[in-house]
């Protein structure tokens, strides 16, 4: 079985914490697994003894039949059958409930670690790779909880089987113990030789497939426009075929493990049968059948070993996400105010600043560095009087409500997409939509706020998608509202309405504004303008377009 110490320090800590939180259910599952194997071994062994004894009593004549006690063994057999069934149910329910509850807490922890940690780590992961880690990899870690009961069941079954075999012959018990040891060692070697590398490769292949699918899905309109659908299908098919090959290797490894279990069980039966020659027939039958069932009890351990490779690889991949878990974050200096210092000048809400410039000069990059979505070099910005490089990115992000140029929406309802900003009543949601000049659009929809918008807002126009993102940013009551090309794709009339509503909202809320735009109309709302030029320098402009200072070139590097 995989232990936390084997799977990386950070994810191991999180897994260990969830095991402690679910220890009652995990212990119940382990106890139930032990009862299952004890009942199963005892049931088959006692059944063999009972059937053989009854047959011999029948051959012994009427007197032997009358003397044979069949009530007690039959009652015990019935009890063992009930115990096995009930304990199996308890084991499955307790084990899977513990795993599901643990993963339900673990997945948000890892997502929080990814989103609140170092920007470089999050930016290094594509959306497909992040999805694979938070879905498939976390699911694979489930085995670290579900299979914890396997060793308990195997040990309990082995102990009972050896004890029953000893009733017929001490030699049979010794040989059975040796056979079980050989079975466990062989399963361990096979799993390390075959299952572990196959499982690891399969986990990597899943991530590669999802990564490719995500990238191609994002480029779907362009692929259709250039007639490249066939090429895209072939690209996905190549990744899918590789995944199928890896899963075939996993299945083949499982087949070898199963074959080894059959060979080991057959060898154990042969050895025990030879050792009980000369023992009373009922006890010999008891020993042989107990040996067979005892060997079967170790199959659960082999299954757990078979899944170790995938679980270990998944845990290693998740360890990178857990590296930035908030509980393990390094101590940083918290900003003392909402002021932002750049251009050698400190500004605070309700100040309004615009950043303009030609496409590609670094406007969005500079913005993302300021608000904590990218690493900020030392001395570049100050937030709350503290160098941005010395603050926790999560603390810095909390001061900014951001509507990005690259709009991302959930395949869900309008309400669900707005809920990313927090929990609000319907009146507040409608007010945000109205300020984004989108309220009337959804009031006409029979489903209103519960109207689905499709994958990434496919049911909306480009301008509606942008305005829904804008409404979501409005809902977050941060000191600064940061907007990247908020009116791109809008006609002049709609742009004027959006800007008028934005001006009104800022005046009412007292928020500061930092705005990036290649259009001039939004800059009329601002108190100052920074123009980024093609030679990677930045010129600070006041109202009326007069230069007021030169910005350090590293601002846009």
mmCIF file of C-alpha atoms in Angstrom, residues 194-556:
data_model
loop_
_atom_site.group_PDB
_atom_site.id
_atom_site.type_symbol
_atom_site.label_atom_id
_atom_site.label_comp_id
_atom_site.label_asym_id
_atom_site.label_seq_id
_atom_site.Cartn_x
_atom_site.Cartn_y
_atom_site.Cartn_z
ATOM 1 C CA UNK A 194 4.534 -4.349 -14.285
ATOM 2 C CA UNK A 195 1.663 -2.505 -12.585
ATOM 3 C CA UNK A 196 3.556 0.501 -11.237
ATOM 4 C CA UNK A 197 5.137 1.672 -14.522
ATOM 5 C CA UNK A 198 1.949 0.899 -16.467
ATOM 6 C CA UNK A 199 -0.223 2.801 -13.992
ATOM 7 C CA UNK A 200 2.130 5.775 -13.970
ATOM 8 C CA UNK A 201 2.212 5.931 -17.767
ATOM 9 C CA UNK A 202 -1.587 5.753 -17.928
ATOM 10 C CA UNK A 203 -1.951 8.742 -15.584
ATOM 11 C CA UNK A 204 0.456 10.782 -17.714
ATOM 12 C CA UNK A 205 -1.403 9.759 -20.886
ATOM 13 C CA UNK A 206 -4.721 10.939 -19.431
ATOM 14 C CA UNK A 207 -3.198 14.347 -18.745
ATOM 15 C CA UNK A 208 -1.729 14.540 -22.258
ATOM 16 C CA UNK A 209 -5.095 13.722 -23.839
ATOM 17 C CA UNK A 210 -7.002 16.291 -21.793
ATOM 18 C CA UNK A 211 -4.321 18.881 -22.439
ATOM 19 C CA UNK A 212 -4.541 18.386 -26.193
ATOM 20 C CA UNK A 213 -8.343 18.328 -26.176
ATOM 21 C CA UNK A 214 -8.455 21.565 -24.214
ATOM 22 C CA UNK A 215 -6.049 23.333 -26.558
ATOM 23 C CA UNK A 216 -7.900 22.225 -29.670
ATOM 24 C CA UNK A 217 -11.286 23.070 -28.183
ATOM 25 C CA UNK A 218 -10.107 26.620 -27.494
ATOM 26 C CA UNK A 219 -9.094 26.937 -31.163
ATOM 27 C CA UNK A 220 -12.247 25.274 -32.530
ATOM 28 C CA UNK A 221 -13.536 28.327 -34.500
ATOM 29 C CA UNK A 222 -10.159 28.808 -36.207
ATOM 30 C CA UNK A 223 -9.878 25.096 -36.958
ATOM 31 C CA UNK A 224 -13.294 25.128 -38.632
ATOM 32 C CA UNK A 225 -12.469 28.315 -40.533
ATOM 33 C CA UNK A 226 -9.309 26.791 -42.019
ATOM 34 C CA UNK A 227 -10.781 23.344 -42.599
ATOM 35 C CA UNK A 228 -8.497 21.645 -40.083
ATOM 36 C CA UNK A 229 -11.125 19.584 -38.278
ATOM 37 C CA UNK A 230 -9.661 16.351 -39.677
ATOM 38 C CA UNK A 231 -6.184 17.217 -38.466
ATOM 39 C CA UNK A 232 -7.552 18.060 -35.024
ATOM 40 C CA UNK A 233 -9.417 14.752 -34.870
ATOM 41 C CA UNK A 234 -6.230 12.903 -35.808
ATOM 42 C CA UNK A 235 -4.314 14.744 -33.094
ATOM 43 C CA UNK A 236 -6.855 13.696 -30.471
ATOM 44 C CA UNK A 237 -6.986 10.162 -31.841
ATOM 45 C CA UNK A 238 -3.210 9.834 -31.479
ATOM 46 C CA UNK A 239 -3.409 10.797 -27.794
ATOM 47 C CA UNK A 240 -6.413 8.518 -27.293
ATOM 48 C CA UNK A 241 -4.605 5.574 -28.879
ATOM 49 C CA UNK A 242 -1.623 6.155 -26.616
ATOM 50 C CA UNK A 243 -3.938 6.198 -23.602
ATOM 51 C CA UNK A 244 -5.581 2.973 -24.781
ATOM 52 C CA UNK A 245 -2.159 1.335 -25.092
ATOM 53 C CA UNK A 246 -1.234 2.426 -21.578
ATOM 54 C CA UNK A 247 -4.507 1.149 -20.177
ATOM 55 C CA UNK A 248 -3.939 -2.103 -22.066
ATOM 56 C CA UNK A 249 -0.605 -2.407 -20.275
ATOM 57 C CA UNK A 250 -2.394 -1.835 -16.966
ATOM 58 C CA UNK A 251 -4.932 -4.556 -17.808
ATOM 59 C CA UNK A 252 -2.139 -6.929 -18.852
ATOM 60 C CA UNK A 253 -0.326 -6.322 -15.588
ATOM 61 C CA UNK A 254 -3.561 -7.044 -13.749
ATOM 62 C CA UNK A 255 -3.891 -10.271 -15.715
ATOM 63 C CA UNK A 256 -0.402 -11.394 -14.671
ATOM 64 C CA UNK A 257 -1.215 -10.613 -11.055
ATOM 65 C CA UNK A 258 -4.448 -12.614 -11.289
ATOM 66 C CA UNK A 259 -2.616 -15.512 -12.939
ATOM 67 C CA UNK A 260 -0.038 -15.489 -10.163
ATOM 68 C CA UNK A 261 -2.800 -15.579 -7.571
ATOM 69 C CA UNK A 262 -4.320 -18.639 -9.280
ATOM 70 C CA UNK A 263 -0.968 -20.411 -9.418
ATOM 71 C CA UNK A 264 -0.213 -19.585 -5.798
ATOM 72 C CA UNK A 265 -3.657 -20.740 -4.666
ATOM 73 C CA UNK A 266 -3.321 -24.007 -6.604
ATOM 74 C CA UNK A 267 0.121 -24.594 -5.114
ATOM 75 C CA UNK A 268 -1.174 -23.913 -1.612
ATOM 76 C CA UNK A 269 -4.029 -26.409 -2.075
ATOM 77 C CA UNK A 270 -1.621 -29.059 -3.369
ATOM 78 C CA UNK A 271 0.766 -28.522 -0.473
ATOM 79 C CA UNK A 272 -1.977 -28.565 2.152
ATOM 80 C CA UNK A 273 -3.608 -31.631 0.575
ATOM 81 C CA UNK A 274 -0.341 -33.519 0.776
ATOM 82 C CA UNK A 275 0.182 -32.447 4.379
ATOM 83 C CA UNK A 276 -3.267 -33.612 5.607
ATOM 84 C CA UNK A 277 -3.018 -37.118 4.186
ATOM 85 C CA UNK A 278 -3.878 -39.404 7.088
ATOM 86 C CA UNK A 279 -5.859 -36.764 8.979
ATOM 87 C CA UNK A 280 -9.585 -37.344 9.601
ATOM 88 C CA UNK A 281 -11.482 -36.664 6.388
ATOM 89 C CA UNK A 282 -13.673 -33.834 7.801
ATOM 90 C CA UNK A 283 -10.621 -32.006 9.156
ATOM 91 C CA UNK A 284 -8.741 -32.583 5.899
ATOM 92 C CA UNK A 285 -11.631 -31.049 3.949
ATOM 93 C CA UNK A 286 -11.744 -28.157 6.411
ATOM 94 C CA UNK A 287 -8.006 -27.489 5.978
ATOM 95 C CA UNK A 288 -8.054 -27.687 2.173
ATOM 96 C CA UNK A 289 -11.033 -25.399 1.730
ATOM 97 C CA UNK A 290 -9.776 -22.982 4.390
ATOM 98 C CA UNK A 291 -6.448 -22.817 2.539
ATOM 99 C CA UNK A 292 -8.230 -22.050 -0.715
ATOM 100 C CA UNK A 293 -10.289 -19.286 0.842
ATOM 101 C CA UNK A 294 -7.324 -17.949 2.783
ATOM 102 C CA UNK A 295 -5.376 -17.550 -0.435
ATOM 103 C CA UNK A 296 -8.376 -15.795 -1.965
ATOM 104 C CA UNK A 297 -8.331 -13.347 0.948
ATOM 105 C CA UNK A 298 -4.934 -12.099 -0.236
ATOM 106 C CA UNK A 299 -6.386 -11.162 -3.625
ATOM 107 C CA UNK A 300 -7.619 -7.845 -2.195
ATOM 108 C CA UNK A 301 -4.053 -6.981 -1.252
ATOM 109 C CA UNK A 302 -2.902 -7.795 -4.784
ATOM 110 C CA UNK A 303 -5.589 -5.488 -6.183
ATOM 111 C CA UNK A 304 -4.399 -2.676 -3.941
ATOM 112 C CA UNK A 305 -0.820 -3.238 -5.093
ATOM 113 C CA UNK A 306 -1.993 -3.172 -8.702
ATOM 114 C CA UNK A 307 -3.380 0.341 -8.221
ATOM 115 C CA UNK A 308 -0.308 1.709 -6.453
ATOM 116 C CA UNK A 309 1.457 2.897 -9.599
ATOM 117 C CA UNK A 310 -1.392 5.108 -10.773
ATOM 118 C CA UNK A 311 -1.962 6.438 -7.251
ATOM 119 C CA UNK A 312 1.722 7.225 -6.744
ATOM 120 C CA UNK A 313 2.020 9.008 -10.110
ATOM 121 C CA UNK A 314 -1.165 10.965 -9.432
ATOM 122 C CA UNK A 315 0.112 11.950 -5.999
ATOM 123 C CA UNK A 316 3.417 13.160 -7.446
ATOM 124 C CA UNK A 317 1.565 15.296 -9.988
ATOM 125 C CA UNK A 318 -0.684 16.688 -7.273
ATOM 126 C CA UNK A 319 2.312 17.445 -5.072
ATOM 127 C CA UNK A 320 3.160 20.384 -7.337
ATOM 128 C CA UNK A 321 -0.279 21.855 -6.656
ATOM 129 C CA UNK A 322 -0.029 21.233 -2.923
ATOM 130 C CA UNK A 323 3.288 23.105 -2.912
ATOM 131 C CA UNK A 324 1.406 26.392 -2.765
ATOM 132 C CA UNK A 325 -1.257 25.290 -0.300
ATOM 133 C CA UNK A 326 -2.212 28.240 1.911
ATOM 134 C CA UNK A 327 -1.405 26.260 5.050
ATOM 135 C CA UNK A 328 2.184 25.939 3.876
ATOM 136 C CA UNK A 329 2.639 29.411 2.432
ATOM 137 C CA UNK A 330 5.697 31.363 3.459
ATOM 138 C CA UNK A 331 5.190 34.346 5.729
ATOM 139 C CA UNK A 332 4.845 37.608 3.820
ATOM 140 C CA UNK A 333 4.161 41.242 4.637
ATOM 141 C CA UNK A 334 0.503 42.233 4.413
ATOM 142 C CA UNK A 335 -0.336 45.541 2.670
ATOM 143 C CA UNK A 336 -1.352 48.199 5.180
ATOM 144 C CA UNK A 337 -3.656 50.180 2.882
ATOM 145 C CA UNK A 338 -5.295 50.169 -0.543
ATOM 146 C CA UNK A 339 -2.844 52.621 -2.083
ATOM 147 C CA UNK A 340 -0.925 51.598 -5.199
ATOM 148 C CA UNK A 341 2.474 53.105 -5.979
ATOM 149 C CA UNK A 342 3.781 53.276 -9.532
ATOM 150 C CA UNK A 343 5.536 55.941 -11.588
ATOM 151 C CA UNK A 344 6.991 57.023 -8.257
ATOM 152 C CA UNK A 345 3.528 58.201 -7.279
ATOM 153 C CA UNK A 346 1.048 56.720 -4.830
ATOM 154 C CA UNK A 347 -2.644 56.703 -5.754
ATOM 155 C CA UNK A 348 -5.590 55.371 -3.812
ATOM 156 C CA UNK A 349 -9.309 54.863 -4.477
ATOM 157 C CA UNK A 350 -11.289 56.577 -5.918
ATOM 158 C CA UNK A 351 -8.436 57.516 -8.276
ATOM 159 C CA UNK A 352 -8.911 56.351 -11.870
ATOM 160 C CA UNK A 353 -5.936 55.344 -14.014
ATOM 161 C CA UNK A 354 -5.919 54.306 -17.668
ATOM 162 C CA UNK A 355 -3.163 52.335 -19.447
ATOM 163 C CA UNK A 356 -3.188 52.690 -23.214
ATOM 164 C CA UNK A 357 -0.882 51.722 -26.047
ATOM 165 C CA UNK A 358 -0.607 49.711 -29.221
ATOM 166 C CA UNK A 359 -1.381 46.014 -29.217
ATOM 167 C CA UNK A 360 1.509 43.875 -27.968
ATOM 168 C CA UNK A 361 3.390 46.497 -25.949
ATOM 169 C CA UNK A 362 2.638 44.771 -22.640
ATOM 170 C CA UNK A 363 -0.432 46.446 -21.184
ATOM 171 C CA UNK A 364 -2.059 43.238 -19.957
ATOM 172 C CA UNK A 365 1.239 41.842 -18.671
ATOM 173 C CA UNK A 366 1.841 44.959 -16.606
ATOM 174 C CA UNK A 367 -1.669 44.786 -15.230
ATOM 175 C CA UNK A 368 -1.356 41.106 -14.280
ATOM 176 C CA UNK A 369 1.926 41.793 -12.510
ATOM 177 C CA UNK A 370 0.330 44.556 -10.492
ATOM 178 C CA UNK A 371 -2.645 42.538 -9.284
ATOM 179 C CA UNK A 372 -0.718 39.332 -8.549
ATOM 180 C CA UNK A 373 -1.492 37.119 -11.536
ATOM 181 C CA UNK A 374 2.170 37.154 -12.595
ATOM 182 C CA UNK A 375 5.404 37.471 -10.675
ATOM 183 C CA UNK A 376 6.365 41.097 -10.079
ATOM 184 C CA UNK A 377 10.093 41.964 -9.959
ATOM 185 C CA UNK A 378 11.280 43.694 -6.790
ATOM 186 C CA UNK A 379 10.870 47.462 -6.812
ATOM 187 C CA UNK A 380 8.339 47.492 -9.629
ATOM 188 C CA UNK A 381 5.126 48.216 -7.709
ATOM 189 C CA UNK A 382 4.012 48.849 -4.176
ATOM 190 C CA UNK A 383 0.621 47.886 -2.815
ATOM 191 C CA UNK A 384 -0.331 49.305 0.566
ATOM 192 C CA UNK A 385 3.190 50.632 1.042
ATOM 193 C CA UNK A 386 4.740 47.163 0.569
ATOM 194 C CA UNK A 387 6.812 46.025 -2.391
ATOM 195 C CA UNK A 388 4.623 43.748 -4.507
ATOM 196 C CA UNK A 389 7.387 41.120 -4.614
ATOM 197 C CA UNK A 390 7.242 40.807 -0.799
ATOM 198 C CA UNK A 391 3.491 40.258 -0.486
ATOM 199 C CA UNK A 392 1.497 37.060 -0.717
ATOM 200 C CA UNK A 393 -0.133 37.134 -4.179
ATOM 201 C CA UNK A 394 -3.431 36.149 -2.564
ATOM 202 C CA UNK A 395 -3.326 39.214 -0.287
ATOM 203 C CA UNK A 396 -2.561 41.407 -3.266
ATOM 204 C CA UNK A 397 -5.328 39.931 -5.401
ATOM 205 C CA UNK A 398 -7.870 40.581 -2.648
ATOM 206 C CA UNK A 399 -7.534 44.326 -3.341
ATOM 207 C CA UNK A 400 -8.510 44.036 -6.995
ATOM 208 C CA UNK A 401 -11.707 43.018 -8.798
ATOM 209 C CA UNK A 402 -10.633 41.952 -12.286
ATOM 210 C CA UNK A 403 -12.426 41.572 -15.605
ATOM 211 C CA UNK A 404 -9.880 40.069 -17.977
ATOM 212 C CA UNK A 405 -9.634 40.598 -21.702
ATOM 213 C CA UNK A 406 -9.730 36.830 -22.191
ATOM 214 C CA UNK A 407 -13.228 36.078 -20.914
ATOM 215 C CA UNK A 408 -13.770 32.660 -19.316
ATOM 216 C CA UNK A 409 -17.276 31.516 -18.392
ATOM 217 C CA UNK A 410 -18.696 28.354 -16.854
ATOM 218 C CA UNK A 411 -21.001 26.022 -18.744
ATOM 219 C CA UNK A 412 -23.762 26.875 -16.294
ATOM 220 C CA UNK A 413 -26.413 29.495 -15.623
ATOM 221 C CA UNK A 414 -26.034 33.267 -15.429
ATOM 222 C CA UNK A 415 -26.476 32.995 -11.667
ATOM 223 C CA UNK A 416 -23.723 30.383 -11.340
ATOM 224 C CA UNK A 417 -21.283 32.508 -13.323
ATOM 225 C CA UNK A 418 -21.991 35.557 -11.195
ATOM 226 C CA UNK A 419 -21.692 33.448 -8.039
ATOM 227 C CA UNK A 420 -17.927 33.186 -8.643
ATOM 228 C CA UNK A 421 -17.742 36.693 -7.180
ATOM 229 C CA UNK A 422 -19.566 35.621 -4.014
ATOM 230 C CA UNK A 423 -23.052 34.968 -2.632
ATOM 231 C CA UNK A 424 -25.535 37.743 -3.414
ATOM 232 C CA UNK A 425 -29.293 38.133 -3.482
ATOM 233 C CA UNK A 426 -31.158 38.447 -6.782
ATOM 234 C CA UNK A 427 -31.581 42.209 -6.456
ATOM 235 C CA UNK A 428 -27.809 42.682 -6.260
ATOM 236 C CA UNK A 429 -27.248 40.371 -9.229
ATOM 237 C CA UNK A 430 -29.769 42.269 -11.368
ATOM 238 C CA UNK A 431 -28.189 45.589 -10.399
ATOM 239 C CA UNK A 432 -24.767 44.349 -11.551
ATOM 240 C CA UNK A 433 -26.271 43.116 -14.821
ATOM 241 C CA UNK A 434 -28.016 46.448 -15.336
ATOM 242 C CA UNK A 435 -24.743 48.317 -14.774
ATOM 243 C CA UNK A 436 -23.188 46.068 -17.412
ATOM 244 C CA UNK A 437 -26.110 46.906 -19.758
ATOM 245 C CA UNK A 438 -27.128 43.251 -19.749
ATOM 246 C CA UNK A 439 -30.129 43.180 -17.415
ATOM 247 C CA UNK A 440 -32.792 43.598 -20.121
ATOM 248 C CA UNK A 441 -31.236 40.779 -22.141
ATOM 249 C CA UNK A 442 -31.864 38.216 -19.396
ATOM 250 C CA UNK A 443 -35.165 39.665 -18.226
ATOM 251 C CA UNK A 444 -36.492 38.729 -21.664
ATOM 252 C CA UNK A 445 -35.306 35.152 -21.130
ATOM 253 C CA UNK A 446 -38.025 33.007 -19.482
ATOM 254 C CA UNK A 447 -35.424 31.490 -17.154
ATOM 255 C CA UNK A 448 -33.946 34.814 -16.103
ATOM 256 C CA UNK A 449 -30.891 34.401 -13.878
ATOM 257 C CA UNK A 450 -31.151 30.632 -14.263
ATOM 258 C CA UNK A 451 -30.755 30.799 -18.044
ATOM 259 C CA UNK A 452 -27.919 28.516 -19.234
ATOM 260 C CA UNK A 453 -25.229 30.212 -21.296
ATOM 261 C CA UNK A 454 -23.543 27.132 -22.795
ATOM 262 C CA UNK A 455 -19.886 26.085 -22.817
ATOM 263 C CA UNK A 456 -17.790 29.196 -22.207
ATOM 264 C CA UNK A 457 -20.853 31.339 -22.956
ATOM 265 C CA UNK A 458 -21.497 29.839 -26.406
ATOM 266 C CA UNK A 459 -25.144 31.001 -26.299
ATOM 267 C CA UNK A 460 -24.072 34.628 -25.897
ATOM 268 C CA UNK A 461 -22.569 37.062 -28.368
ATOM 269 C CA UNK A 462 -19.002 38.217 -27.897
ATOM 270 C CA UNK A 463 -20.149 41.529 -26.424
ATOM 271 C CA UNK A 464 -22.585 39.798 -24.063
ATOM 272 C CA UNK A 465 -19.846 37.477 -22.833
ATOM 273 C CA UNK A 466 -17.622 40.464 -22.070
ATOM 274 C CA UNK A 467 -20.393 42.316 -20.268
ATOM 275 C CA UNK A 468 -21.256 39.252 -18.170
ATOM 276 C CA UNK A 469 -17.609 39.133 -17.091
ATOM 277 C CA UNK A 470 -17.857 42.848 -16.311
ATOM 278 C CA UNK A 471 -20.958 42.284 -14.163
ATOM 279 C CA UNK A 472 -19.114 39.592 -12.261
ATOM 280 C CA UNK A 473 -16.269 41.991 -11.527
ATOM 281 C CA UNK A 474 -18.764 44.607 -10.344
ATOM 282 C CA UNK A 475 -20.035 42.209 -7.683
ATOM 283 C CA UNK A 476 -16.666 41.843 -5.999
ATOM 284 C CA UNK A 477 -16.349 44.669 -3.525
ATOM 285 C CA UNK A 478 -12.602 45.147 -3.827
ATOM 286 C CA UNK A 479 -11.027 48.608 -3.394
ATOM 287 C CA UNK A 480 -9.829 48.633 -7.012
ATOM 288 C CA UNK A 481 -11.781 47.699 -10.137
ATOM 289 C CA UNK A 482 -9.377 46.489 -12.833
ATOM 290 C CA UNK A 483 -10.759 46.238 -16.375
ATOM 291 C CA UNK A 484 -8.876 44.969 -19.420
ATOM 292 C CA UNK A 485 -10.502 46.112 -22.678
ATOM 293 C CA UNK A 486 -13.996 46.303 -21.120
ATOM 294 C CA UNK A 487 -15.684 47.703 -24.243
ATOM 295 C CA UNK A 488 -13.907 45.658 -26.924
ATOM 296 C CA UNK A 489 -16.375 44.296 -29.473
ATOM 297 C CA UNK A 490 -19.153 46.716 -28.491
ATOM 298 C CA UNK A 491 -20.821 49.139 -30.860
ATOM 299 C CA UNK A 492 -20.498 52.833 -30.080
ATOM 300 C CA UNK A 493 -23.990 53.170 -28.578
ATOM 301 C CA UNK A 494 -23.604 50.178 -26.271
ATOM 302 C CA UNK A 495 -20.105 51.319 -25.302
ATOM 303 C CA UNK A 496 -21.443 54.727 -24.302
ATOM 304 C CA UNK A 497 -24.151 53.124 -22.134
ATOM 305 C CA UNK A 498 -21.645 50.779 -20.474
ATOM 306 C CA UNK A 499 -19.227 53.639 -19.713
ATOM 307 C CA UNK A 500 -21.984 55.845 -18.335
ATOM 308 C CA UNK A 501 -23.127 53.050 -16.023
ATOM 309 C CA UNK A 502 -19.503 52.391 -15.021
ATOM 310 C CA UNK A 503 -18.965 56.062 -14.157
ATOM 311 C CA UNK A 504 -22.140 56.081 -12.084
ATOM 312 C CA UNK A 505 -21.225 52.888 -10.276
ATOM 313 C CA UNK A 506 -17.711 54.086 -9.430
ATOM 314 C CA UNK A 507 -19.060 57.341 -8.077
ATOM 315 C CA UNK A 508 -21.462 55.465 -5.837
ATOM 316 C CA UNK A 509 -19.043 52.768 -4.635
ATOM 317 C CA UNK A 510 -15.900 54.882 -4.237
ATOM 318 C CA UNK A 511 -13.816 52.189 -5.940
ATOM 319 C CA UNK A 512 -10.628 53.073 -7.739
ATOM 320 C CA UNK A 513 -10.292 52.157 -11.417
ATOM 321 C CA UNK A 514 -7.330 50.800 -13.354
ATOM 322 C CA UNK A 515 -8.307 50.391 -16.980
ATOM 323 C CA UNK A 516 -6.472 48.978 -19.994
ATOM 324 C CA UNK A 517 -7.818 49.911 -23.405
ATOM 325 C CA UNK A 518 -6.736 50.562 -26.956
ATOM 326 C CA UNK A 519 -9.880 52.684 -27.386
ATOM 327 C CA UNK A 520 -9.957 56.313 -26.300
ATOM 328 C CA UNK A 521 -13.555 56.573 -25.070
ATOM 329 C CA UNK A 522 -12.987 54.640 -21.785
ATOM 330 C CA UNK A 523 -10.010 56.841 -20.897
ATOM 331 C CA UNK A 524 -12.285 59.879 -20.603
ATOM 332 C CA UNK A 525 -13.430 58.448 -17.264
ATOM 333 C CA UNK A 526 -9.895 58.492 -15.850
ATOM 334 C CA UNK A 527 -7.865 61.015 -13.865
ATOM 335 C CA UNK A 528 -4.558 60.028 -15.467
ATOM 336 C CA UNK A 529 -3.300 57.977 -18.388
ATOM 337 C CA UNK A 530 -0.165 55.867 -18.882
ATOM 338 C CA UNK A 531 0.825 55.282 -22.521
ATOM 339 C CA UNK A 532 3.040 52.285 -23.247
ATOM 340 C CA UNK A 533 5.091 52.745 -26.405
ATOM 341 C CA UNK A 534 6.513 50.330 -28.961
ATOM 342 C CA UNK A 535 10.068 50.691 -27.645
ATOM 343 C CA UNK A 536 8.939 49.263 -24.303
ATOM 344 C CA UNK A 537 9.031 52.578 -22.448
ATOM 345 C CA UNK A 538 6.031 54.026 -20.688
ATOM 346 C CA UNK A 539 4.976 57.652 -20.607
ATOM 347 C CA UNK A 540 2.689 58.953 -17.908
ATOM 348 C CA UNK A 541 0.096 61.388 -19.212
ATOM 349 C CA UNK A 542 -2.247 63.615 -17.287
ATOM 350 C CA UNK A 543 -5.650 64.740 -18.357
ATOM 351 C CA UNK A 544 -5.409 66.502 -21.682
ATOM 352 C CA UNK A 545 -2.592 64.202 -22.817
ATOM 353 C CA UNK A 546 0.309 66.186 -21.321
ATOM 354 C CA UNK A 547 3.372 64.079 -20.313
ATOM 355 C CA UNK A 548 3.949 63.951 -16.563
ATOM 356 C CA UNK A 549 6.686 61.321 -16.157
ATOM 357 C CA UNK A 550 8.549 58.351 -17.596
ATOM 358 C CA UNK A 551 7.832 54.881 -16.224
ATOM 359 C CA UNK A 552 10.643 52.405 -15.577
ATOM 360 C CA UNK A 553 10.936 50.176 -18.699
ATOM 361 C CA UNK A 554 10.818 46.993 -16.573
ATOM 362 C CA UNK A 555 7.137 47.822 -15.977
ATOM 363 C CA UNK A 556 6.400 46.220 -19.354
#
